Short mmCIF file of C-alpha atoms and ligand atoms in Angstrom, two decimals:
data_model
loop_
_atom_site.label_atom_id
_atom_site.label_comp_id
_atom_site.label_asym_id
_atom_site.label_seq_id
_atom_site.Cartn_x
_atom_site.Cartn_y
_atom_site.Cartn_z
CA UNK L 226 33.42 5.18 39.14
CA UNK L 227 35.07 7.77 41.18
CA UNK L 228 38.32 7.24 39.09
CA UNK L 229 37.14 7.19 36.10
CA UNK L 230 36.03 11.24 36.65
CA UNK L 231 40.09 11.63 38.75
CA UNK L 232 41.75 10.05 35.46
CA UNK L 233 40.29 12.64 32.98
CA UNK L 234 40.63 15.72 35.49
CA UNK L 235 44.61 14.36 36.22
CA UNK L 236 45.56 14.78 32.14
CA UNK L 237 48.14 17.47 31.75
CA UNK L 238 49.88 17.65 28.35
CA UNK L 239 52.27 16.20 27.07
CA UNK L 240 53.89 16.57 23.45
CA UNK L 241 52.32 17.71 20.21
CA UNK L 242 52.23 16.09 16.80
CA UNK L 243 51.84 16.74 12.97
CA UNK L 244 48.80 14.93 12.22
CA UNK L 245 50.26 14.11 8.98
CA UNK L 246 53.68 13.89 10.13
CA UNK L 247 54.14 10.00 9.05
CA UNK L 248 53.68 11.51 5.53
CA UNK L 249 55.86 14.74 5.33
CA UNK L 250 59.36 14.42 3.43
CA UNK L 251 62.62 15.38 5.96
CA UNK L 252 62.38 19.64 4.92
CA UNK L 253 58.95 20.28 7.01
CA UNK L 254 60.16 18.54 9.74
CA UNK L 255 60.16 21.93 11.27
CA UNK L 256 56.59 21.61 11.41
CA UNK L 257 56.19 19.23 13.60
CA UNK L 258 54.42 22.22 16.34
CA UNK L 259 56.05 21.56 20.11
CA UNK L 260 53.50 23.36 22.42
CA UNK L 261 56.06 25.32 24.63
CA UNK L 262 56.91 27.07 20.60
CA UNK L 263 53.91 27.51 19.40
CA UNK L 264 51.62 28.95 22.19
CA UNK L 265 50.73 32.02 21.83
CA UNK L 266 52.37 32.53 18.96
CA UNK L 267 52.31 33.43 15.39
CA UNK L 268 52.69 30.32 13.16
CA UNK L 269 54.33 29.80 9.43
CA UNK L 270 50.23 28.20 8.79
CA UNK L 271 50.29 28.11 5.45
CA UNK L 272 53.95 26.58 4.18
CA UNK L 273 52.56 23.84 7.02
CA UNK L 274 49.62 23.19 5.67
CA UNK L 275 50.33 23.16 1.87
CA UNK L 276 52.99 20.68 2.90
CA UNK L 277 51.06 18.48 4.89
CA UNK L 278 47.85 18.73 2.49
CA UNK L 279 49.73 17.50 -0.80
CA UNK L 280 50.21 14.68 1.33
CA UNK L 281 46.62 13.51 1.82
CA UNK L 282 45.76 14.83 -1.43
CA UNK L 283 48.09 11.88 -2.62
CA UNK L 284 46.52 8.59 -0.45
CA UNK L 285 42.96 10.05 -0.83
CA UNK L 286 43.45 9.59 -4.23
CA UNK L 287 44.31 6.39 -4.60
CA UNK L 288 41.99 4.43 -1.81
CA UNK L 289 38.79 5.45 -3.73
CA UNK L 290 35.51 3.39 -4.10
CA UNK L 291 33.99 5.43 -6.45
CA UNK L 292 35.85 7.51 -9.88
CA UNK L 293 38.98 8.56 -8.74
CA UNK L 294 39.52 11.58 -11.41
CA UNK L 295 36.72 13.56 -10.33
CA UNK L 296 36.47 16.65 -12.96
CA UNK L 297 33.17 18.04 -11.86
CA UNK L 298 32.73 21.75 -9.91
CA UNK L 299 29.36 22.00 -9.01
CA UNK L 300 27.12 19.36 -8.34
CA UNK L 301 27.14 16.42 -10.30
CA UNK L 302 26.17 16.68 -14.08
CA UNK L 303 24.11 13.57 -14.83
CA UNK L 304 20.69 14.66 -15.86
CA UNK L 305 18.20 15.09 -12.90
CA UNK L 306 15.79 12.50 -14.67
CA UNK L 307 19.48 9.67 -13.67
CA UNK L 308 18.53 11.18 -10.10
CA UNK L 309 15.20 10.68 -9.62
CA UNK L 310 15.65 6.85 -10.86
CA UNK L 311 18.25 6.06 -8.19
CA UNK L 312 17.15 5.14 -4.57
CA UNK L 313 18.20 8.23 -1.64
CA UNK L 314 21.51 8.02 -1.07
CA UNK L 315 23.22 9.34 2.67
CA UNK L 316 26.73 9.99 3.01
CA UNK L 317 28.18 8.17 6.61
CA UNK L 318 30.62 9.71 7.76
CA UNK L 319 32.62 6.88 10.28
CA UNK L 320 30.82 4.52 9.09
CA UNK L 321 33.59 1.59 9.97
CA UNK L 322 32.35 0.97 13.49
CA UNK L 323 30.48 2.26 16.51
CA UNK L 324 26.87 3.62 15.81
CA UNK L 325 28.12 5.19 12.06
CA UNK L 326 28.09 1.86 10.96
CA UNK L 327 25.22 0.08 12.73
CA UNK L 328 23.01 2.83 10.65
CA UNK L 329 24.72 1.66 7.70
CA UNK L 330 24.22 -1.58 7.98
CA UNK L 331 20.01 -1.04 9.17
CA UNK L 332 19.64 1.79 5.97
CA UNK L 333 22.42 -0.90 3.78
CA UNK L 334 20.41 -3.83 4.46
CA UNK L 335 16.46 -1.91 4.65
CA UNK L 336 17.07 -1.89 0.06
CA UNK L 337 15.52 1.09 0.31
CA UNK L 338 19.17 3.33 0.55
CA UNK L 339 22.42 3.33 -1.00
CA UNK L 340 24.97 4.09 1.45
CA UNK L 341 28.13 5.51 1.22
CA UNK L 342 30.12 4.31 3.46
CA UNK L 343 32.92 8.08 4.10
CA UNK L 344 35.51 6.43 6.11
CA UNK L 345 39.17 7.61 6.29
CA UNK L 346 40.76 3.57 6.55
CA UNK L 347 39.35 1.68 3.43
CA UNK L 348 40.64 -1.24 4.32
CA UNK L 349 39.15 -1.13 8.15
CA UNK L 350 35.57 -0.05 6.50
CA UNK L 351 35.75 -2.36 3.41
CA UNK L 352 36.04 -5.47 6.51
CA UNK L 353 32.98 -3.87 8.49
CA UNK L 354 30.33 -2.93 5.83
CA UNK L 355 31.29 -7.20 4.96
CA UNK L 356 31.55 -8.29 8.09
CA UNK L 357 27.82 -6.50 9.43
CA UNK L 358 26.23 -8.07 6.14
CA UNK L 359 25.87 -4.73 3.58
CA UNK L 360 24.66 -5.66 0.55
CA UNK L 361 27.59 -4.60 -2.31
CA UNK L 362 25.05 -3.11 -4.16
CA UNK L 363 23.01 -0.65 -1.71
CA UNK L 364 26.73 0.71 -0.48
CA UNK L 365 30.20 2.54 -1.39
CA UNK L 366 33.18 3.40 1.09
CA UNK L 367 34.68 6.31 -0.23
CA UNK L 368 37.83 7.68 1.70
CA UNK L 369 37.81 11.52 4.04
CA UNK L 370 39.84 11.97 6.27
CA UNK L 371 37.34 14.71 8.55
CA UNK L 372 41.03 16.00 9.88
CA UNK L 373 42.16 17.28 6.68
CA UNK L 374 40.58 20.50 4.90
CA UNK L 375 41.75 19.24 1.52
CA UNK L 376 40.94 15.49 1.78
CA UNK L 377 36.82 17.15 3.04
CA UNK L 378 37.35 18.94 -0.29
CA UNK L 379 39.03 15.83 -2.62
CA UNK L 380 35.71 13.59 -0.76
CA UNK L 381 33.59 16.29 -2.53
CA UNK L 382 34.72 16.10 -5.41
CA UNK L 383 35.14 12.39 -5.33
CA UNK L 384 31.41 12.10 -4.43
CA UNK L 385 30.40 14.33 -7.64
CA UNK L 386 32.33 12.36 -9.98
CA UNK L 387 29.79 9.39 -8.70
CA UNK L 388 27.31 11.08 -10.24
CA UNK L 389 24.73 9.54 -7.12
CA UNK L 390 21.98 11.64 -6.23
CA UNK L 391 22.69 12.94 -2.14
CA UNK L 392 18.84 13.48 -0.18
CA UNK L 393 21.31 12.64 3.55
CA UNK L 394 23.78 14.08 5.72
CA UNK L 395 24.36 12.32 8.73
CA UNK L 396 27.85 13.79 10.37
CA UNK L 397 28.84 10.78 12.87
CA UNK L 398 32.65 10.65 12.87
CA UNK L 399 34.37 11.77 16.33
CA UNK L 400 37.81 11.18 17.77
CA UNK L 401 37.38 10.45 22.03
CA UNK L 402 41.11 11.43 23.59
CA UNK L 403 40.38 11.20 26.64
CA UNK L 404 44.16 10.12 28.31
CA UNK L 405 45.96 12.26 25.76
CA UNK L 406 48.74 14.88 27.61
CA UNK L 407 49.33 16.92 25.09
CA UNK L 408 46.88 18.17 22.39
CA UNK L 409 47.28 16.78 18.75
CA UNK L 410 46.57 19.67 16.07
CA UNK L 411 46.07 18.71 12.87
CA UNK L 412 48.08 19.49 9.44
CA UNK L 413 46.33 22.43 9.53
CA UNK L 414 46.30 23.52 12.39
CA UNK L 415 44.72 22.92 14.64
CA UNK L 416 43.20 20.94 17.70
CA UNK L 417 42.29 17.07 16.83
CA UNK L 418 39.48 15.98 18.21
CA UNK L 419 37.45 20.02 17.25
CA UNK L 420 38.99 19.66 14.18
CA UNK L 421 37.59 16.07 13.18
CA UNK L 422 34.66 16.11 15.38
CA UNK L 423 33.80 19.93 14.36
CA UNK L 424 36.03 21.62 11.32
CA UNK L 425 35.65 18.72 8.94
CA UNK L 426 31.81 18.53 9.10
CA UNK L 427 31.19 22.25 8.48
CA UNK L 428 33.31 21.91 6.40
CA UNK L 429 31.50 18.89 4.80
CA UNK L 430 28.21 20.25 5.16
CA UNK L 431 28.40 23.82 4.06
CA UNK L 432 29.84 22.04 0.79
CA UNK L 433 27.24 19.10 0.03
CA UNK L 434 24.30 21.20 1.11
CA UNK L 435 23.76 22.00 -3.02
CA UNK L 436 24.35 18.75 -3.78
CA UNK L 437 21.35 18.00 -1.46
CA UNK L 438 18.76 21.43 -2.60
CA UNK L 439 19.80 19.34 -5.94
CA UNK L 440 18.79 16.21 -5.23
CA UNK L 441 15.44 15.43 -7.10
CA UNK L 442 10.88 16.32 -5.87
CA UNK L 443 10.71 12.83 -3.15
CA UNK L 444 14.21 13.64 -1.13
CA UNK L 445 13.72 14.01 2.63
CA UNK L 446 16.90 16.27 2.12
CA UNK L 447 18.53 15.77 5.14
CA UNK L 448 21.86 16.64 7.73
CA UNK L 449 22.00 14.84 10.98
CA UNK L 450 25.20 16.21 13.39
CA UNK L 451 25.64 13.70 15.42
CA UNK L 452 25.15 15.43 19.35
CA UNK L 453 25.43 13.85 22.87
CA UNK L 454 23.97 14.04 26.36
CA UNK L 455 27.97 15.15 27.41
CA UNK L 456 28.00 18.64 25.81
CA UNK L 457 24.42 19.73 28.02
CA UNK L 458 25.43 20.66 30.66
CA UNK L 459 21.66 20.61 31.91
CA UNK L 460 21.86 17.36 32.27
CA UNK L 461 23.51 14.83 35.36
CA UNK L 462 26.12 13.59 32.29
CA UNK L 463 27.17 16.66 31.55
CA UNK L 464 27.69 17.74 34.65
CA UNK L 465 30.49 14.86 34.96
CA UNK L 466 33.61 17.06 34.87
CA UNK L 467 35.70 18.87 32.91
CA UNK L 468 31.73 20.33 31.55
CA UNK L 469 30.78 21.87 28.66
CA UNK L 470 32.32 25.35 27.75
CA UNK L 471 33.05 27.23 24.72
CA UNK L 472 33.32 30.59 27.19
CA UNK L 473 33.57 33.92 24.45
CA UNK L 474 35.46 31.25 22.16
CA UNK L 475 38.46 33.16 21.66
CA UNK L 476 40.94 30.17 21.39
CA UNK L 477 39.15 28.98 18.42
CA UNK L 478 39.24 32.58 17.09
CA UNK L 479 43.28 32.78 17.28
CA UNK L 480 43.34 30.95 14.30
CA UNK L 481 41.23 33.18 11.97
CA UNK L 482 44.48 35.00 12.66
CA UNK L 483 46.94 31.92 12.03
CA UNK L 484 47.74 31.13 16.03
CA UNK L 485 47.48 27.94 17.34
CA UNK L 486 44.89 27.13 20.38
CA UNK L 487 44.72 24.27 22.05
CA UNK L 488 41.47 24.80 23.22
CA UNK L 489 38.37 26.71 22.17
CA UNK L 490 37.92 29.04 25.43
CA UNK L 491 41.45 29.98 25.13
CA UNK L 492 42.34 27.38 28.42
CA UNK L 493 44.59 24.85 29.12
CA UNK L 494 44.81 21.05 26.88
CA UNK L 495 42.35 18.28 28.33
CA UNK L 496 41.22 15.95 25.53
CA UNK L 497 37.95 14.62 27.68
CA UNK L 498 36.64 18.82 27.55
CA UNK L 499 38.09 19.40 23.74
CA UNK L 500 35.66 16.40 22.74
CA UNK L 501 32.57 18.33 25.16
CA UNK L 502 33.00 21.24 23.68
CA UNK L 503 33.17 19.32 20.29
CA UNK L 504 29.94 18.46 20.65
CA UNK L 505 28.42 21.92 21.67
CA UNK L 506 29.41 22.39 18.70
CA UNK L 507 27.70 19.78 16.55
CA UNK L 508 24.78 21.21 18.16
CA UNK L 509 24.91 24.97 18.15
CA UNK L 510 26.24 24.04 14.26
CA UNK L 511 22.96 22.16 13.70
CA UNK L 512 20.83 25.20 15.61
CA UNK L 513 22.49 28.21 13.39
CA UNK L 514 22.53 25.70 10.59
CA UNK L 515 18.19 25.96 10.46
CA UNK L 516 18.15 29.20 11.16
CA UNK L 517 19.78 30.62 8.62
CA UNK L 518 18.86 28.10 5.89
CA UNK L 519 15.81 25.70 6.40
CA UNK L 520 13.34 28.33 5.05
CA UNK L 521 15.88 28.77 1.91
CA UNK L 522 16.42 25.37 0.99
CA UNK L 523 13.75 23.31 2.77
CA UNK L 524 16.75 21.33 3.79
CA UNK L 525 15.65 19.52 6.98
CA UNK L 526 18.59 19.95 10.41
CA UNK L 527 18.41 17.46 13.08
CA UNK L 528 20.96 16.52 16.14
CA UNK L 529 20.33 13.70 18.33
CA UNK L 530 21.52 12.06 21.63
CA UNK L 531 21.64 7.93 20.77
CA UNK L 532 22.23 6.82 23.82
CA UNK L 533 25.19 4.96 26.04
CA UNK L 534 26.62 3.07 23.09
CA UNK L 535 29.02 2.53 25.99
CA UNK L 536 31.68 -0.38 24.03
CA UNK L 537 31.90 1.35 20.82
CA UNK L 538 35.77 2.90 19.52
CA UNK L 539 35.19 6.01 20.54
CA UNK L 540 36.14 4.20 23.95
CA UNK L 541 39.26 3.33 22.97
CA UNK L 542 41.84 5.63 24.34
CA UNK L 543 40.43 5.43 27.18
CA UNK L 544 42.08 3.45 30.26
CA UNK L 545 41.59 -0.34 30.94
CA UNK L 546 39.83 0.41 33.98
CA UNK L 547 36.80 2.35 31.89
CA UNK L 548 35.79 0.08 29.33
CA UNK L 549 35.67 -2.41 31.48
CA UNK L 550 33.51 -0.54 34.37
CA UNK L 551 31.34 1.56 31.55
CA UNK L 552 29.39 -0.74 30.47
CA UNK L 553 27.95 -2.27 33.21
CA UNK L 554 27.64 1.05 35.06
CA UNK L 555 25.65 2.44 32.13
CA UNK L 556 23.96 -0.79 31.40
CA UNK L 557 23.00 -1.09 35.67
CA UNK L 558 23.17 2.38 37.34
CA UNK L 559 22.72 5.45 34.72
CA UNK L 560 20.17 2.71 32.92
CA UNK L 561 21.59 4.96 29.96
CA UNK L 562 22.75 2.27 28.05
CA UNK L 563 22.50 1.34 24.50
CA UNK L 564 23.99 -1.41 22.20
CA UNK L 565 25.17 -0.04 18.77
CA UNK L 566 22.14 -2.14 16.84
CA UNK L 567 19.94 -0.37 18.75
CA UNK L 568 21.87 3.33 18.21
CA UNK L 569 21.92 2.51 14.80
CA UNK L 570 18.41 2.21 14.40
CA UNK L 571 18.02 5.09 16.25
CA UNK L 572 20.13 7.04 14.05
CA UNK L 573 18.49 5.44 11.34
CA UNK L 574 14.95 6.41 12.10
CA UNK L 575 16.58 10.14 12.22
CA UNK L 576 17.57 9.32 8.69
CA UNK L 577 14.32 7.94 6.41
CA UNK L 578 11.67 8.43 8.77
CA UNK L 579 9.27 10.84 7.48
CA UNK L 580 7.61 11.82 11.27
CA UNK L 581 11.18 13.25 12.27
CA UNK L 582 10.93 15.97 10.15
CA UNK L 583 11.31 18.23 12.07
CA UNK L 584 13.99 20.99 11.41
CA UNK L 585 16.54 22.37 14.30
CA UNK L 586 15.45 19.08 16.78
CA UNK L 587 17.36 17.62 19.05
CA UNK L 588 16.33 13.85 19.15
CA UNK L 589 16.33 11.40 21.97
CA UNK L 590 14.78 8.03 22.79
CA UNK L 591 12.70 7.19 25.65
CA UNK L 592 13.19 4.10 27.24
CA UNK L 593 11.09 2.02 25.04
CA UNK L 594 13.09 3.52 22.12
CA UNK L 595 9.89 6.53 21.03
CA UNK L 596 11.49 9.66 20.25
CA UNK L 597 11.10 12.92 21.46
CA UNK L 598 12.07 16.17 21.61
CA UNK L 599 14.63 17.18 23.67
CA UNK L 600 16.24 20.13 25.28
CA UNK L 601 19.26 21.48 25.75
CA UNK L 602 21.42 22.69 27.94
CA UNK L 603 21.68 27.25 27.87
CA UNK L 604 25.44 26.61 25.93
CA UNK L 605 23.80 24.34 23.17
CA UNK L 606 20.43 27.28 22.79
CA UNK L 607 22.41 30.18 22.70
CA UNK L 608 21.97 32.12 19.35
CA UNK L 609 24.56 34.87 19.74
CA UNK L 610 26.80 31.92 20.28
CA UNK L 611 25.92 29.95 17.44
CA UNK L 612 26.43 32.42 15.52
CA UNK L 613 29.54 33.66 16.68
CA UNK L 614 30.61 29.28 16.26
CA UNK L 615 29.29 29.92 12.22
CA UNK L 616 31.04 32.90 11.26
CA UNK L 617 34.57 32.06 12.63
CA UNK L 618 34.11 28.74 11.65
CA UNK L 619 33.72 29.35 7.89
CA UNK L 620 36.75 31.28 7.78
CA UNK L 621 39.08 28.61 9.60
CA UNK L 622 37.64 25.99 7.01
CA UNK L 623 38.28 29.04 4.20
CA UNK L 624 35.02 29.53 2.79
CA UNK L 625 35.01 33.28 4.28
P1 LIG Y 1140 33.33 4.70 16.86
O1 LIG Y 1140 35.53 5.20 17.50
O2 LIG Y 1140 33.36 3.59 16.98
O3 LIG Y 1140 33.00 5.85 15.75
C1 LIG Y 1140 33.58 6.82 15.11
C2 LIG Y 1140 33.80 6.61 13.70
O4 LIG Y 1140 34.61 7.59 13.38
C3 LIG Y 1140 34.94 5.71 13.27
O5 LIG Y 1140 34.93 5.26 11.87
C4 LIG Y 1140 36.47 6.49 13.18
O6 LIG Y 1140 37.18 5.93 12.08
C5 LIG Y 1140 35.99 7.65 12.67
N1 LIG Y 1140 36.72 8.71 12.17
C6 LIG Y 1140 37.59 8.96 13.74
N2 LIG Y 1140 38.64 9.99 12.72
C7 LIG Y 1140 37.96 9.92 11.92
C8 LIG Y 1140 38.75 10.80 10.87
N3 LIG Y 1140 39.48 12.07 10.78
N4 LIG Y 1140 37.89 11.10 9.80
C9 LIG Y 1140 37.00 10.16 8.74
N5 LIG Y 1140 36.74 9.28 9.98
C10 LIG Y 1140 37.57 9.23 11.79
O7 LIG Y 1140 32.62 5.14 17.94
P2 LIG Y 1140 31.05 6.14 18.25
O8 LIG Y 1140 29.94 5.13 17.49
O9 LIG Y 1140 30.61 5.28 20.03
O10 LIG Y 1140 31.07 7.55 18.02
C11 LIG Y 1140 30.20 7.49 17.23
C12 LIG Y 1140 29.32 9.03 17.10
O11 LIG Y 1140 28.06 8.59 18.26
C13 LIG Y 1140 30.42 10.18 17.59
O12 LIG Y 1140 29.29 11.70 17.20
C14 LIG Y 1140 30.33 10.59 19.39
O13 LIG Y 1140 31.10 11.62 19.33
C15 LIG Y 1140 28.86 10.40 18.98
N6 LIG Y 1140 28.36 9.82 20.16
C16 LIG Y 1140 28.85 8.88 20.70
C17 LIG Y 1140 27.89 7.59 22.26
C18 LIG Y 1140 28.64 6.83 23.21
O14 LIG Y 1140 28.58 6.22 23.88
N7 LIG Y 1140 29.26 6.09 21.79
C19 LIG Y 1140 27.08 9.11 22.84
C20 LIG Y 1140 26.96 9.94 22.46
C21 LIG Y 1140 26.99 10.04 21.29
P3 LIG Y 1140 38.27 4.80 12.45
O15 LIG Y 1140 37.64 3.27 12.26
O16 LIG Y 1140 39.11 4.26 11.15
O17 LIG Y 1140 38.90 4.68 13.46
MG1 LIG Y 1141 28.67 9.57 32.36
C1 LIG Y 1141 22.36 9.60 33.72
C2 LIG Y 1141 23.30 9.54 34.28
C3 LIG Y 1141 24.63 9.81 32.85
C4 LIG Y 1141 24.27 9.75 31.29
C5 LIG Y 1141 22.94 9.71 30.42
C6 LIG Y 1141 25.88 8.65 30.75
C7 LIG Y 1141 25.99 9.27 29.96
N1 LIG Y 1141 27.28 8.53 31.73
C8 LIG Y 1141 26.35 9.82 33.56
C9 LIG Y 1141 26.65 9.67 34.52
C10 LIG Y 1141 27.79 9.60 34.92
N2 LIG Y 1141 28.74 9.93 33.92
C11 LIG Y 1141 28.31 10.11 35.93
C12 LIG Y 1141 27.51 9.78 38.02
C13 LIG Y 1141 29.18 9.60 36.77
C14 LIG Y 1141 30.84 10.25 37.92
C15 LIG Y 1141 30.96 8.38 37.98
C16 LIG Y 1141 29.72 9.46 35.08
C17 LIG Y 1141 31.20 9.64 34.51
C18 LIG Y 1141 31.56 9.32 32.83
C19 LIG Y 1141 33.08 9.74 32.65
C20 LIG Y 1141 34.20 9.36 33.58
N3 LIG Y 1141 30.17 9.49 32.00
C21 LIG Y 1141 31.74 10.09 30.72
C22 LIG Y 1141 32.56 9.89 30.88
C23 LIG Y 1141 33.06 9.72 29.95
O1 LIG Y 1141 34.52 9.55 30.02
C24 LIG Y 1141 32.21 9.71 28.55
C25 LIG Y 1141 32.20 10.57 28.90
O2 LIG Y 1141 31.97 12.11 28.25
O3 LIG Y 1141 32.40 10.71 26.74
C26 LIG Y 1141 32.70 12.03 26.34
C27 LIG Y 1141 31.16 9.53 28.98
C28 LIG Y 1141 29.86 9.02 29.04
N4 LIG Y 1141 28.69 9.21 29.77
C29 LIG Y 1141 27.22 9.49 29.09
C30 LIG Y 1141 28.06 8.35 27.66
C31 LIG Y 1141 26.95 8.92 26.99
C32 LIG Y 1141 29.51 9.04 27.87
C33 LIG Y 1141 30.54 9.16 26.49
C34 LIG Y 1141 29.91 9.54 24.55
C35 LIG Y 1141 29.79 10.01 24.80
O4 LIG Y 1141 29.14 11.84 25.55
O5 LIG Y 1141 29.44 10.64 23.77
#
């Protein structure tokens, strides 16, 4: 295991690319950013964003299973009575593998839910749904690339055009880039893990809140953002270096002026830390959503740590030795291991169990699979930091 830790600590920056470079016309070649060229410098961000985003828009509409020509501006125009007769609907981001797929299966197979699988790879999601045995009638696959704000907005329009009610949103998708030597920046100009795991979900949640609010009276009305033990430094797992630490958020804040920083705290790029920081953002966002919006909307906001699901695609970018040793380490040494199936049931429980209705909660499970309200770290419980993160994020995603 020392090898795992040292492999994480030895990461050094290397090359930086625009996420959508394959979709960009030759004229846009200069926007393939090199770290040295932009570090601390003002970017031609608007031009970059416009160009990459038009490419994303094309691919998004081409792969949507639901109606592909959205016309609605706010929540769908279907009569409320239509929605009252529909099954409750849950949107799960990143439902093409791992935890998201397992939760989609648990909910889809229950027969009580319609699951919108919000995925960036349509074919992969379709094969995964079929292999998992999620009945076709109980699921819809819709394209969503969380690493592109334009795709998030297109997803929301497409969802609204489908005429479905929305009861629960699960922000589950994530990327973990522990061996990356250089940051990857999205077309919008943000480090890939923070953009995907935090900013994309932040925008999605804000846009879909009004849809959840207008769900029929019997709705559970929930927003769930998947957190992790590794973002909580009040645990042993959270103290494995590199530790999560957003600092004063100066790196993230510099994006408001169009500058690009590889890390939220303004430091040098570290892929493992970027992931853990993004999980801190997820858990801070849940607490801030609760503080700002629970009383006025009646929506329940929660986060969770489902256990260590040591065999998911999350570790696809880790070194082979890690992928071999990590599952037995978690099974026999830390005893933190949980199967995808069990973790999926846990997430499905946070979606559907009327008892798990306390807003602002970070759920965890004991070894006998009993849910309990867990404690978060000092950083995750820092209300001032949560507020600051919210205000910066609103500006970065174009909501303020
Ligand atoms: P997986 O890699 O299996 O699942 C991640 C999902 O996110 C995939 O479906 C992936 O899509 C999707 N995704 C990645 N980037 C994007 C994007 N830009 N747009 C849309 N979807 C995207 O990992 P897990 O199931 O382990 O992770 C799920 C959640 O669980 C994450 O939030 C993770 O932080 C959390 N978690 C995981 C733990 C674990 O031990 N595994 C422990 C604690 C929390 P694709 O299939 O196309 O790659
Ligand atoms: Mg951890 C009780 C101990 C515990 C638990 C529950 C986890 C979960 N880990 C624990 C302990 C340790 N880990 C210890 C003592 C070490 C040092 C040997 C260790 C190392 C380690 C590495 C190198 N652990 C890791 C990594 C990763 O690359 C994973 C990671 O940080 O991903 C972000 C990881 C994880 N350990 C966990 C969990 C749940 C993960 C991964 C998933 C996540 O947080 O999303």
